[in-house]
Short mmCIF file of C-alpha atoms in Angstrom, two decimals:
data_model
loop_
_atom_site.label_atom_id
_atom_site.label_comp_id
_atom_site.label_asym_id
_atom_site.label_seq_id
_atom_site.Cartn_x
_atom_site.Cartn_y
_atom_site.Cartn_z
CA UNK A 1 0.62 -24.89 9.24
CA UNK A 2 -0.53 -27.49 6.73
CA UNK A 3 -3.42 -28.59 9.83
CA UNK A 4 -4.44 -25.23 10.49
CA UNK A 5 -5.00 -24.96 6.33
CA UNK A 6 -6.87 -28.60 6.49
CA UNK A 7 -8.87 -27.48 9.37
CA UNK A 8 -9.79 -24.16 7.75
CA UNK A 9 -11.53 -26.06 4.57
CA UNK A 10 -12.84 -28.13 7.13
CA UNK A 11 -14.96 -25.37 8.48
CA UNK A 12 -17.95 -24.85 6.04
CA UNK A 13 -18.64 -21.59 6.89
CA UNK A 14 -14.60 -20.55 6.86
CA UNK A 15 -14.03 -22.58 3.46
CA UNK A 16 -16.81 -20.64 1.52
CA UNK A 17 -15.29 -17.21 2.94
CA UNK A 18 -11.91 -18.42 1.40
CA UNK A 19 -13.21 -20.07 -2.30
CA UNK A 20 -15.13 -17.00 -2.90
CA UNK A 21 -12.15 -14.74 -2.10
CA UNK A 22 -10.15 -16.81 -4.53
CA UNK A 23 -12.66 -17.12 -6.84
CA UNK A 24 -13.11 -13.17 -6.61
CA UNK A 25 -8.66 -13.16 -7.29
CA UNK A 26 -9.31 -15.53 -10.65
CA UNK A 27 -12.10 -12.48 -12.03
CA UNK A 28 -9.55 -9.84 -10.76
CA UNK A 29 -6.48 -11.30 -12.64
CA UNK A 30 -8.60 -12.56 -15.69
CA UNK A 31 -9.29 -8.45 -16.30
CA UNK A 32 -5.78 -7.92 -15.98
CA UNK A 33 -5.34 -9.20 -19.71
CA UNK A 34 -8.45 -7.94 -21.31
CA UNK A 35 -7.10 -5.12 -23.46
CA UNK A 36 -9.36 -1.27 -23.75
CA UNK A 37 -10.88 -1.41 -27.28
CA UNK A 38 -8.67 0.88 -29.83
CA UNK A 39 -5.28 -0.50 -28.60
CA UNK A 40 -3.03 -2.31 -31.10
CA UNK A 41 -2.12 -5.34 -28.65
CA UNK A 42 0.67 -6.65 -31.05
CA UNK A 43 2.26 -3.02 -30.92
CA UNK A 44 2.12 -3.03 -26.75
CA UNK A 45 3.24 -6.92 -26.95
CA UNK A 46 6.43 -5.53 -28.92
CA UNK A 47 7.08 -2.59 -26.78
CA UNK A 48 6.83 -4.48 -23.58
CA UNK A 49 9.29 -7.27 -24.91
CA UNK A 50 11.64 -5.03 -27.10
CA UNK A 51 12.57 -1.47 -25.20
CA UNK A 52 10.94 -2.02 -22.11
CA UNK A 53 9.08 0.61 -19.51
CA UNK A 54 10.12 3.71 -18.09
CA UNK A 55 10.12 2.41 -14.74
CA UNK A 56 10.96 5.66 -13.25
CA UNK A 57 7.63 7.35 -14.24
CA UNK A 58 5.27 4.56 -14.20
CA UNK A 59 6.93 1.71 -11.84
CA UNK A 60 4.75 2.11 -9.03
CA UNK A 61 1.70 2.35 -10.61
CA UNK A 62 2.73 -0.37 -12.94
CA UNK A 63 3.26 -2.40 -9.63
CA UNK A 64 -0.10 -1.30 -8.44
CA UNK A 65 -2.27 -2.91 -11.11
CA UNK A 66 -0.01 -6.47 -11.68
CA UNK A 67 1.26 -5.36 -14.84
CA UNK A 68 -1.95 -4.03 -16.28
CA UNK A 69 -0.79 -0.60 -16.74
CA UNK A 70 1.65 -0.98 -19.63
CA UNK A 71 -0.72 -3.53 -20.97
CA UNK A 72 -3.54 -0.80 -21.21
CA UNK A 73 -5.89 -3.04 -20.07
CA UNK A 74 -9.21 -2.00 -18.73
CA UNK A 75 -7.66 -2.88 -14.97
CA UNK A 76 -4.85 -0.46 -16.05
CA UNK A 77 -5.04 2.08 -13.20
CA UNK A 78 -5.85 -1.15 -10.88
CA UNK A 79 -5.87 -0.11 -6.83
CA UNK A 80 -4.01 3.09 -7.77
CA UNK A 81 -6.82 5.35 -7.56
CA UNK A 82 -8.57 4.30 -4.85
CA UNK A 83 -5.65 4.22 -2.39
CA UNK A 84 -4.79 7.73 -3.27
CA UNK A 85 -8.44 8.57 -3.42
CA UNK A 86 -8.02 7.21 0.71
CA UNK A 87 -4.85 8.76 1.48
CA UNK A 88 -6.83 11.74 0.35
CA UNK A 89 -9.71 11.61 2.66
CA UNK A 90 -7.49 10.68 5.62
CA UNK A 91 -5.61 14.03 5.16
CA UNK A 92 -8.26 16.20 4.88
CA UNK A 93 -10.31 14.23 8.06
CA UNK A 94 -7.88 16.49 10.11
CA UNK A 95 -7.95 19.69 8.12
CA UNK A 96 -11.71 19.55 7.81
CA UNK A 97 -14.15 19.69 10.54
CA UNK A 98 -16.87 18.21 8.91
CA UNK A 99 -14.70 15.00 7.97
CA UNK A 100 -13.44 15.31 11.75
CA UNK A 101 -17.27 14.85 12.82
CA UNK A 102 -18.10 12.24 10.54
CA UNK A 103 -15.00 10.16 11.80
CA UNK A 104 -16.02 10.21 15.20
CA UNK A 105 -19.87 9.22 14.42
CA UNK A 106 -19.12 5.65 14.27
CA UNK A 107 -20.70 3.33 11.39
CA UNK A 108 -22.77 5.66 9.94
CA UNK A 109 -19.77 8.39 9.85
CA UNK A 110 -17.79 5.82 8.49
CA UNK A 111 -20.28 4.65 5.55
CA UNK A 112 -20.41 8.43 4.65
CA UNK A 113 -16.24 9.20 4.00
CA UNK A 114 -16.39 5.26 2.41
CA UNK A 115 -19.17 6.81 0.04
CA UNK A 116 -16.82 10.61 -0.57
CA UNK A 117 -13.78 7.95 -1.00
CA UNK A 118 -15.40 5.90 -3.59
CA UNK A 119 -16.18 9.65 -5.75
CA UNK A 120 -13.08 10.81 -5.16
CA UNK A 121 -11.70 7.68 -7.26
CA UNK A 122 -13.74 7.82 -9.90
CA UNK A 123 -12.78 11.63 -10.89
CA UNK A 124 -9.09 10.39 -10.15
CA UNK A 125 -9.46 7.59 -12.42
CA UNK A 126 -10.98 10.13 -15.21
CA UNK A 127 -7.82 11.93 -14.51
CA UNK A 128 -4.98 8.86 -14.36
CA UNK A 129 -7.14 7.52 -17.15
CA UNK A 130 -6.67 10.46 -19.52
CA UNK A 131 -3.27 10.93 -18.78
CA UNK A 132 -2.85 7.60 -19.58
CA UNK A 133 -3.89 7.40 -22.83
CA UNK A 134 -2.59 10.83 -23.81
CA UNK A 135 1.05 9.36 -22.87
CA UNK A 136 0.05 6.09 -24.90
CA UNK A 137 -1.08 8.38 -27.86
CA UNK A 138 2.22 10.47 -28.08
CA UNK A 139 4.79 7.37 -27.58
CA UNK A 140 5.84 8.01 -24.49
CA UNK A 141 5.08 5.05 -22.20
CA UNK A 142 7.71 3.12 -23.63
CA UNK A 143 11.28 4.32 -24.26
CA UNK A 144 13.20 3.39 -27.62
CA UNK A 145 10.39 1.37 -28.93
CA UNK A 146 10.03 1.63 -32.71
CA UNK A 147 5.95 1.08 -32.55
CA UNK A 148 5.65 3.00 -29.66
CA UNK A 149 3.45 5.81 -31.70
CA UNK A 150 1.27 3.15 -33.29
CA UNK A 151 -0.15 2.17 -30.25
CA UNK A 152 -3.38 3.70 -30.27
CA UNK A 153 -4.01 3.88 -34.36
CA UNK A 154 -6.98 5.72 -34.14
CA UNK A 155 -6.68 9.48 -31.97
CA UNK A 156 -9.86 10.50 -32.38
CA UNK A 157 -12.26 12.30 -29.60
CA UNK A 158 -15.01 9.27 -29.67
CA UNK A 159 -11.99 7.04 -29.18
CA UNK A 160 -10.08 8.48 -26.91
CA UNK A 161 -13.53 9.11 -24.69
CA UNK A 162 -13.99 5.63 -25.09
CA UNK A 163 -10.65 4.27 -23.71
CA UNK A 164 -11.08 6.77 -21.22
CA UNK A 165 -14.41 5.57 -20.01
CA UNK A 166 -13.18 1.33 -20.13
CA UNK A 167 -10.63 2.61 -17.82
CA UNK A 168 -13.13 4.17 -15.27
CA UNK A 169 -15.19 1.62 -15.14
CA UNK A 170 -12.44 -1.21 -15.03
CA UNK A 171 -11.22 0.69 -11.41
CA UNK A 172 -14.45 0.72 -10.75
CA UNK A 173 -14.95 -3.12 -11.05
CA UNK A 174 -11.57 -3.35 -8.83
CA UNK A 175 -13.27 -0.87 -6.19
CA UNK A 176 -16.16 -3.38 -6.38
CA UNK A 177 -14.58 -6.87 -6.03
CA UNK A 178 -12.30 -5.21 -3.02
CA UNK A 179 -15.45 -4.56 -1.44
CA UNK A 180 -16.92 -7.58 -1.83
CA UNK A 181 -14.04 -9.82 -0.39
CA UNK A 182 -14.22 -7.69 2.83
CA UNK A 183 -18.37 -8.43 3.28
CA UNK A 184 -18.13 -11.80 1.73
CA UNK A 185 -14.83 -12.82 1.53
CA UNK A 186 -12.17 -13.12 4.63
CA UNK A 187 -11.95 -9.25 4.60
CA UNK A 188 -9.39 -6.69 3.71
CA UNK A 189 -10.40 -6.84 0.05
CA UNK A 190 -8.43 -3.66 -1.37
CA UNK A 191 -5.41 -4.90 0.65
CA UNK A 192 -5.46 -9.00 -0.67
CA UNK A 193 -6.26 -7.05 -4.35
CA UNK A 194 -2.79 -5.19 -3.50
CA UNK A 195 -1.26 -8.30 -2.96
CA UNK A 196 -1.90 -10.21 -5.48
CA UNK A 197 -1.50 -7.42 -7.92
CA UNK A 198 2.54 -7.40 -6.52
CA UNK A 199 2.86 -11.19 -6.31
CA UNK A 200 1.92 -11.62 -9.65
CA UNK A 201 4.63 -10.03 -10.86
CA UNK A 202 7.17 -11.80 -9.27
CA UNK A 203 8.04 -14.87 -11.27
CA UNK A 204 7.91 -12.79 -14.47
CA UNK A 205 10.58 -10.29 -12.89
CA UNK A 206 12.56 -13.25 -11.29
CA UNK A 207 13.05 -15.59 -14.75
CA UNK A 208 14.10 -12.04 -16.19
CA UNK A 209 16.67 -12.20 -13.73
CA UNK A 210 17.82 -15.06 -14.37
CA UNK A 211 17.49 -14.75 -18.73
CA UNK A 212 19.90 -11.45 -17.95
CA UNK A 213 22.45 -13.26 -15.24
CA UNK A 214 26.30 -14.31 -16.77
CA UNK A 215 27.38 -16.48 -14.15
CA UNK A 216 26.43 -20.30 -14.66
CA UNK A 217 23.34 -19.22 -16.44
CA UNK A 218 22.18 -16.78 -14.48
CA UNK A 219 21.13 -19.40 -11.91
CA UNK A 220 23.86 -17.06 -9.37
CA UNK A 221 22.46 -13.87 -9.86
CA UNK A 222 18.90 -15.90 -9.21
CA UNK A 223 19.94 -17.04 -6.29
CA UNK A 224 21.24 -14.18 -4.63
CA UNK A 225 18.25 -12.07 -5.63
CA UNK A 226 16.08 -15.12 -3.63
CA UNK A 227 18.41 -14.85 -0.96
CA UNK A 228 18.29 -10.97 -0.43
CA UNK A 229 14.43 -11.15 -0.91
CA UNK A 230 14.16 -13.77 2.22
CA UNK A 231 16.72 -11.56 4.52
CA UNK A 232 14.67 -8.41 3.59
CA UNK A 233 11.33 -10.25 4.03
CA UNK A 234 12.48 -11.90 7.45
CA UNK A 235 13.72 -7.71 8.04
CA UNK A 236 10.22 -6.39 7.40
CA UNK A 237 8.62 -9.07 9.38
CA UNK A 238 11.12 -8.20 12.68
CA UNK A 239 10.10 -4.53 12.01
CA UNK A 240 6.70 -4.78 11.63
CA UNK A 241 5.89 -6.39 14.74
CA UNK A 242 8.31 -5.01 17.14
CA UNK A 243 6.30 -2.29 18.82
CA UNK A 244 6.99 -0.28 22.33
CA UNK A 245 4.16 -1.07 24.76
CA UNK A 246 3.69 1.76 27.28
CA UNK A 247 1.81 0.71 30.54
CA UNK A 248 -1.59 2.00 31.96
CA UNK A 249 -3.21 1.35 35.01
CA UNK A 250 -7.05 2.34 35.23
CA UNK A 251 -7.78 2.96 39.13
CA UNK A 252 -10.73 1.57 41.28
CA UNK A 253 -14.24 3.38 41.33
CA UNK A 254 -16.80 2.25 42.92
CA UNK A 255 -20.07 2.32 41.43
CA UNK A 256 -22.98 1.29 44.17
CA UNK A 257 -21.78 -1.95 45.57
CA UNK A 258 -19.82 -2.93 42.44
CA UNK A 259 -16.12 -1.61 41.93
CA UNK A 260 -14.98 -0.90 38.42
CA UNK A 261 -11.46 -0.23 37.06
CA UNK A 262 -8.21 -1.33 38.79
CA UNK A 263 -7.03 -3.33 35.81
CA UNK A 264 -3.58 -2.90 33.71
CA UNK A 265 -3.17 -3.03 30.02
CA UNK A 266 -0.92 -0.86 28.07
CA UNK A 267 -0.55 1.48 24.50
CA UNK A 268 1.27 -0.18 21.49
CA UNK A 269 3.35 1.79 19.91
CA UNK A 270 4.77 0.40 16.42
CA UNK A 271 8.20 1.27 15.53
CA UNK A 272 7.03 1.34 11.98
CA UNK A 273 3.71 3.72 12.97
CA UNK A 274 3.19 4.99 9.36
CA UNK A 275 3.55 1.34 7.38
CA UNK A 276 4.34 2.16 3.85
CA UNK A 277 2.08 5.43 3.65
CA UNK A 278 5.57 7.57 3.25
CA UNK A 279 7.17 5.19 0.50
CA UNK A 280 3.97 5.95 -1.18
CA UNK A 281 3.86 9.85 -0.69
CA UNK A 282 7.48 10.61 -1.53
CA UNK A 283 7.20 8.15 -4.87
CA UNK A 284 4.17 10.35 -5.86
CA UNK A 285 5.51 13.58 -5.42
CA UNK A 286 8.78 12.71 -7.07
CA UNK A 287 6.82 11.04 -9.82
CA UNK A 288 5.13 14.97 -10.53
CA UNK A 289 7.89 16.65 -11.79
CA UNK A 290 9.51 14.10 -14.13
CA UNK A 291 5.46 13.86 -15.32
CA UNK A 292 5.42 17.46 -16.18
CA UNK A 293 8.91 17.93 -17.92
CA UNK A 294 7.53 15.24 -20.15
CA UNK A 295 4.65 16.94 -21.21
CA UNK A 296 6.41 19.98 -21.35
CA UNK A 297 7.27 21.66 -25.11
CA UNK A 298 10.73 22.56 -25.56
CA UNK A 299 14.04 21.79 -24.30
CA UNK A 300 14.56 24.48 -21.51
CA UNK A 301 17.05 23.92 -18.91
CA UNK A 302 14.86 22.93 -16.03
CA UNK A 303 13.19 19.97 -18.31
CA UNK A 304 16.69 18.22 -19.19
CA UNK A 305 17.39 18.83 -15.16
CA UNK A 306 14.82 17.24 -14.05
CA UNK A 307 15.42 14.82 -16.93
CA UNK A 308 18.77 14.04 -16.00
CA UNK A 309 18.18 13.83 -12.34
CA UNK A 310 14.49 13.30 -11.35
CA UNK A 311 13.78 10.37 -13.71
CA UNK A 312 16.83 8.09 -13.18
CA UNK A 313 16.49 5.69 -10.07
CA UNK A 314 20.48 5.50 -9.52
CA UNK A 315 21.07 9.20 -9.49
CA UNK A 316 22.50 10.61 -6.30
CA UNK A 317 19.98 13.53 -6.40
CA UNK A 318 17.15 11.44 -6.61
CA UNK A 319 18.44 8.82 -3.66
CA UNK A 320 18.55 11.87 -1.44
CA UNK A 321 15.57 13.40 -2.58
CA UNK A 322 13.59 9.92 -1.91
CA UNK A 323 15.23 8.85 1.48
CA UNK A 324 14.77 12.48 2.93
CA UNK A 325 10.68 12.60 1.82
CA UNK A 326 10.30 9.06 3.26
CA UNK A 327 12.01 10.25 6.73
CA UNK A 328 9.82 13.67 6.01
CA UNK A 329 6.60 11.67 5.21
CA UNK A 330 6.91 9.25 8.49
CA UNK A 331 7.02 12.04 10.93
CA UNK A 332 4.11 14.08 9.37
CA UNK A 333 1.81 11.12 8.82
CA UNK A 334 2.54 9.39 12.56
CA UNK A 335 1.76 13.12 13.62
CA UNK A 336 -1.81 13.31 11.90
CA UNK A 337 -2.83 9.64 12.55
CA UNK A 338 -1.52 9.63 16.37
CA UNK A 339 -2.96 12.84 18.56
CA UNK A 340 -1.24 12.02 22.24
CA UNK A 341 -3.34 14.81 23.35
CA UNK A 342 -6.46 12.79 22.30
CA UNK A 343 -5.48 9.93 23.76
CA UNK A 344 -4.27 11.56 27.00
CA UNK A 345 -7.53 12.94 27.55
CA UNK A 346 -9.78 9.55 26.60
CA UNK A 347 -7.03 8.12 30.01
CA UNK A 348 -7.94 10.98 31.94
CA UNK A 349 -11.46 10.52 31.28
CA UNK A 350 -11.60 6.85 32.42
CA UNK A 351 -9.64 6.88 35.21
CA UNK A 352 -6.32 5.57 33.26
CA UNK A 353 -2.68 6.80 33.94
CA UNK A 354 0.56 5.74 33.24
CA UNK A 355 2.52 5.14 36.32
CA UNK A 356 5.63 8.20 37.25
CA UNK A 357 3.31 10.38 34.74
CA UNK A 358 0.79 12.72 35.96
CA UNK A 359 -2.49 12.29 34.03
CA UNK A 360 -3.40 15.09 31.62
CA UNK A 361 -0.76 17.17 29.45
CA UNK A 362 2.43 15.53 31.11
CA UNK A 363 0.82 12.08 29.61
CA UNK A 364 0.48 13.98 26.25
CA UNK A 365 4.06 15.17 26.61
CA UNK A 366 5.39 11.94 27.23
CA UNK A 367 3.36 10.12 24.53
CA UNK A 368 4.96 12.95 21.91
CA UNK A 369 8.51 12.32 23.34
CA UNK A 370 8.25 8.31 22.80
CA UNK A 371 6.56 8.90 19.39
CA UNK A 372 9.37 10.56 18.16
CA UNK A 373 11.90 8.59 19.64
CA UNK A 374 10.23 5.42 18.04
CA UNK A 375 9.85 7.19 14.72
CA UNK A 376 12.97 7.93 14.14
CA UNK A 377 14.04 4.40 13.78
CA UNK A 378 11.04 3.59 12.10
CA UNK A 379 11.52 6.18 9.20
CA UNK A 380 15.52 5.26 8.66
CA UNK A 381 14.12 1.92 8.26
CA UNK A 382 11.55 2.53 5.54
CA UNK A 383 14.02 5.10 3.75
CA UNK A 384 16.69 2.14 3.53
CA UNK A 385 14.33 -0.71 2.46
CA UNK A 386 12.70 1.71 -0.06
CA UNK A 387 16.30 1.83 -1.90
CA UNK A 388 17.12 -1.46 -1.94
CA UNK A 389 15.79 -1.62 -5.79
CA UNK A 390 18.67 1.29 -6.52
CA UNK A 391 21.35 -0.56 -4.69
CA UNK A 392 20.67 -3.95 -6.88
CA UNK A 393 20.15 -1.38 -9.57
CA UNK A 394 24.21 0.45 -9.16
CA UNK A 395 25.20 -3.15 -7.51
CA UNK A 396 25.20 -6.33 -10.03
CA UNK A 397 22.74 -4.77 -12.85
CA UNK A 398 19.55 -6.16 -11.94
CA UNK A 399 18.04 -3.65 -14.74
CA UNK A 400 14.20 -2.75 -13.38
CA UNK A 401 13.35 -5.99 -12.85
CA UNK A 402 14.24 -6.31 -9.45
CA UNK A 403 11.41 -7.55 -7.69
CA UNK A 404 12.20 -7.24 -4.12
CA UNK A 405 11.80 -3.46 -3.96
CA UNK A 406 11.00 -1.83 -0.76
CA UNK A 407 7.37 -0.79 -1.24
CA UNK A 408 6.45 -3.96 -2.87
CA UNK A 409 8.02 -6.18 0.25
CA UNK A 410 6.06 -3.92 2.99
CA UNK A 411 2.84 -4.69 1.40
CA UNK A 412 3.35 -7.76 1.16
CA UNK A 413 4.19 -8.53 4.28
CA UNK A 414 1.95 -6.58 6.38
CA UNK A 415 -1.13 -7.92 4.09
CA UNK A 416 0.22 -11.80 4.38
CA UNK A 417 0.61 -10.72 8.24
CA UNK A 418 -2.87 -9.45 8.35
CA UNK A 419 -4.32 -11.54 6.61
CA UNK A 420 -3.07 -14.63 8.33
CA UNK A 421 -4.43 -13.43 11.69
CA UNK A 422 -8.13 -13.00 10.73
CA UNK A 423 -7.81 -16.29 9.44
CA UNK A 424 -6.43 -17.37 12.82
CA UNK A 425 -9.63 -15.27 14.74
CA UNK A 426 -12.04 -16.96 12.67
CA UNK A 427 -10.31 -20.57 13.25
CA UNK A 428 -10.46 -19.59 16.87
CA UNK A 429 -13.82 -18.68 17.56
CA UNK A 430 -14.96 -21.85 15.72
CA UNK A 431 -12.35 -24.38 17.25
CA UNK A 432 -12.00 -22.91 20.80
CA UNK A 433 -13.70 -25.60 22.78
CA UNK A 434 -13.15 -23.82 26.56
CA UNK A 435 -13.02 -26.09 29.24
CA UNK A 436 -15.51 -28.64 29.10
CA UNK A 437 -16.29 -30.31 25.19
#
């Protein structure tokens, strides 16, 4: 590992991709702390060490931007909006038949829904923005703090317009940098931006860990936190590879004098198809409710309900809501991203068949009854690494600073896995020397 690092900032060409990607992280975490103008920092500073955050409500998005969120920095909505500004477009590609078109352009199709994606997060940063600062206004970001209402002093229009504004433009900076590590950088921008935005929150979370632990100074509680973190990652890693390869055999044609075709390859299937897409979805749409009970006047009985049960991260309800809309959310977004009839016909159409199936719908069929077989796995699997956070909540108290939660882990991984093999392509097709040197 350590030669394939030394031969990387060997290669000039390799070793500017990967300084200006870092350099690109130091700008990215530097805006991280650079508080909106008409925040009292010392009042968010005392919130943030003396009650805490309501993890429930603004956890993932917290997790999203590094911290930045309950800082109210001018990164505060981070990668948020953009990935849900995606997630968007990727849904409606199959609903629409305009976005259907575009996909299948090419480039040019492609440069079109990046350009609809990148105006679709700016009105959803307008939107997280202002709800942002209308929760900071009333108090309500942080729980039991007793400066929680002073932390925007001044609630006027111009001000609030203002914050509102920073806030745009700060995801629009993030948008920006993302994009330039994938022309410039060693690509995947949004995705490293992701990463570090999680990994940077790590040691905090850990030391808190350990500040909290009883036994021998917390240094057991540490421990076993490291050790669950290294079983789960080596978990993830197992998952996330292991795939079902399904074989196809193109036949002969002959073309003139030339013959064409006869060679085998196959279709990988991953177990985990819809990567950490559902984990997203179902934390969204149980984040809506407990959102609109708290901006709800009143005490009626279906705010303290959802209250009691949609906000707290150890209630049974809420376990059983989350695991089912993970298992939900796997199945429906394998079914939109994977069409076997699609892919049954692009077989037929080359000559390509998998052997005991007949080419055509019975390919289709089969392709549908392995996807669902493979999925089923797959979901359980996401739905019992996404609760891993409640089980170290219920099981030794690790408050809401456990760091190893499910969604944080699958990014993670699958953006250190990713990452490392473009690093390994590029390496490759500078190093490979063929046969003669």
């Amino acid at each position: 590992m350590l030669t394939a690092f030394a031969r990387a900032f060997r290669t000039p060409d390799l070793r500017k991709k990967l300084l200006f990607t870092l350099g690109i992280i130091v700008v990215y975490r530097v805006g991280t702390h650079i508080p909106i103008p008409g925040v009292n920092y010392k009042a968010v500073q005392q919130c943030v060490s003396e009650a805490g955050a309501n993890q429930g409500l603004f956890g993932l998005v917290n997790m999203f931007s590094g911290g930045a969120l309950l800082q109210i920095t001018i990164f505060a909505l981070g990668i948020m909006p953009y990935i849900t500004a995606s997630i968007i477009l990727q849904l409606l590609t199959v609903v629409i038949p305009r976005l259907e078109a575009l996909k299948k352009e090419g480039q040019a199709g492609t440069a079109k829904i990046t350009q609809y994606t990148r105006y679709l997060t700016v009105a959803l940063a307008i939107l997280q923005g202002t709800g942002l600062v209308a929760t900071a206004r009333s108090g309500a970001l942080f729980n039991g703090c007793s400066v929680a209402s002073s932390i925007v002093p001044d609630q006027a229009i111009f001000q609030t317009i203002t914050m509102v504004i920073c806030m745009t433009a700060g995801t629009c900076v993030v948008m920006w940098l993302g994009e330039l590590i994938t022309d410039r950088g060693i690509g995947n921008g949004m995705s490293i931006l992701m990463f570090i935005s999680i990994a940077a929150t790590f040691p905090s979370a850990l030391w808190a860990i350990k500040k909290q632990g009883t036994l021998a100074g917390g240094w057991i509680e540490f421990g076993t936190v490291i050790l669950v973190g290294l079983v789960m990652v080596a978990l993830v890693v197992f998952v996330e590879q292991a795939q079902r390869r399904i074989p196809v055999q193109y036949a002969k044609r002959m073309i003139g004098r030339r013959s064409y075709g006869g060679t085998s390859t196959y279709i990988p299937l991953k177990v985990n198809q819809a990567g950490v897409i559902p984990v997203i979805f179902a934390s969204s749409l149980l984040y809506i409710p407990a959102l609109v009970a708290q901006f709800a006047g009143g005490n009626s009985s279906w705010k303290t309900w959802i209250t009691n049960n949609l906000t707290k991260g150890d209630h049974p309800i809420y376990i059983t809501l989350y695991f089912l809309l993970i298992v939900f959310f796997a199945f429906f977004y394998v079914a939109i991203s994977f069409n076997p009839e699609e892919v049954a016909d692009n077989m037929k159409k080359y000559g390509g068949f998998i052997p005991g199936i007949r080419a055509g719908r019975p390919t289709a069929e089969y392709l549908s009854y392995v996807l669902n077989r493979i999925t089923w796995p797959g979901s359980l699997y996401l739905g019992l690494i996404a609760l891993v956070p409640t089980m170290a909540l219920v099981g030794f108290g690790a408050t809401n600073n456990f760091p190893f939660g499910g969604t944080s882990i699958l990014i993670i991984v699958g953006v250190g896995l990713e990452t490392v093999k473009q690093i390994e392509s590029q390496l490759q097709q500078r190093n490979y020397e063929g046969f003669l040197r």
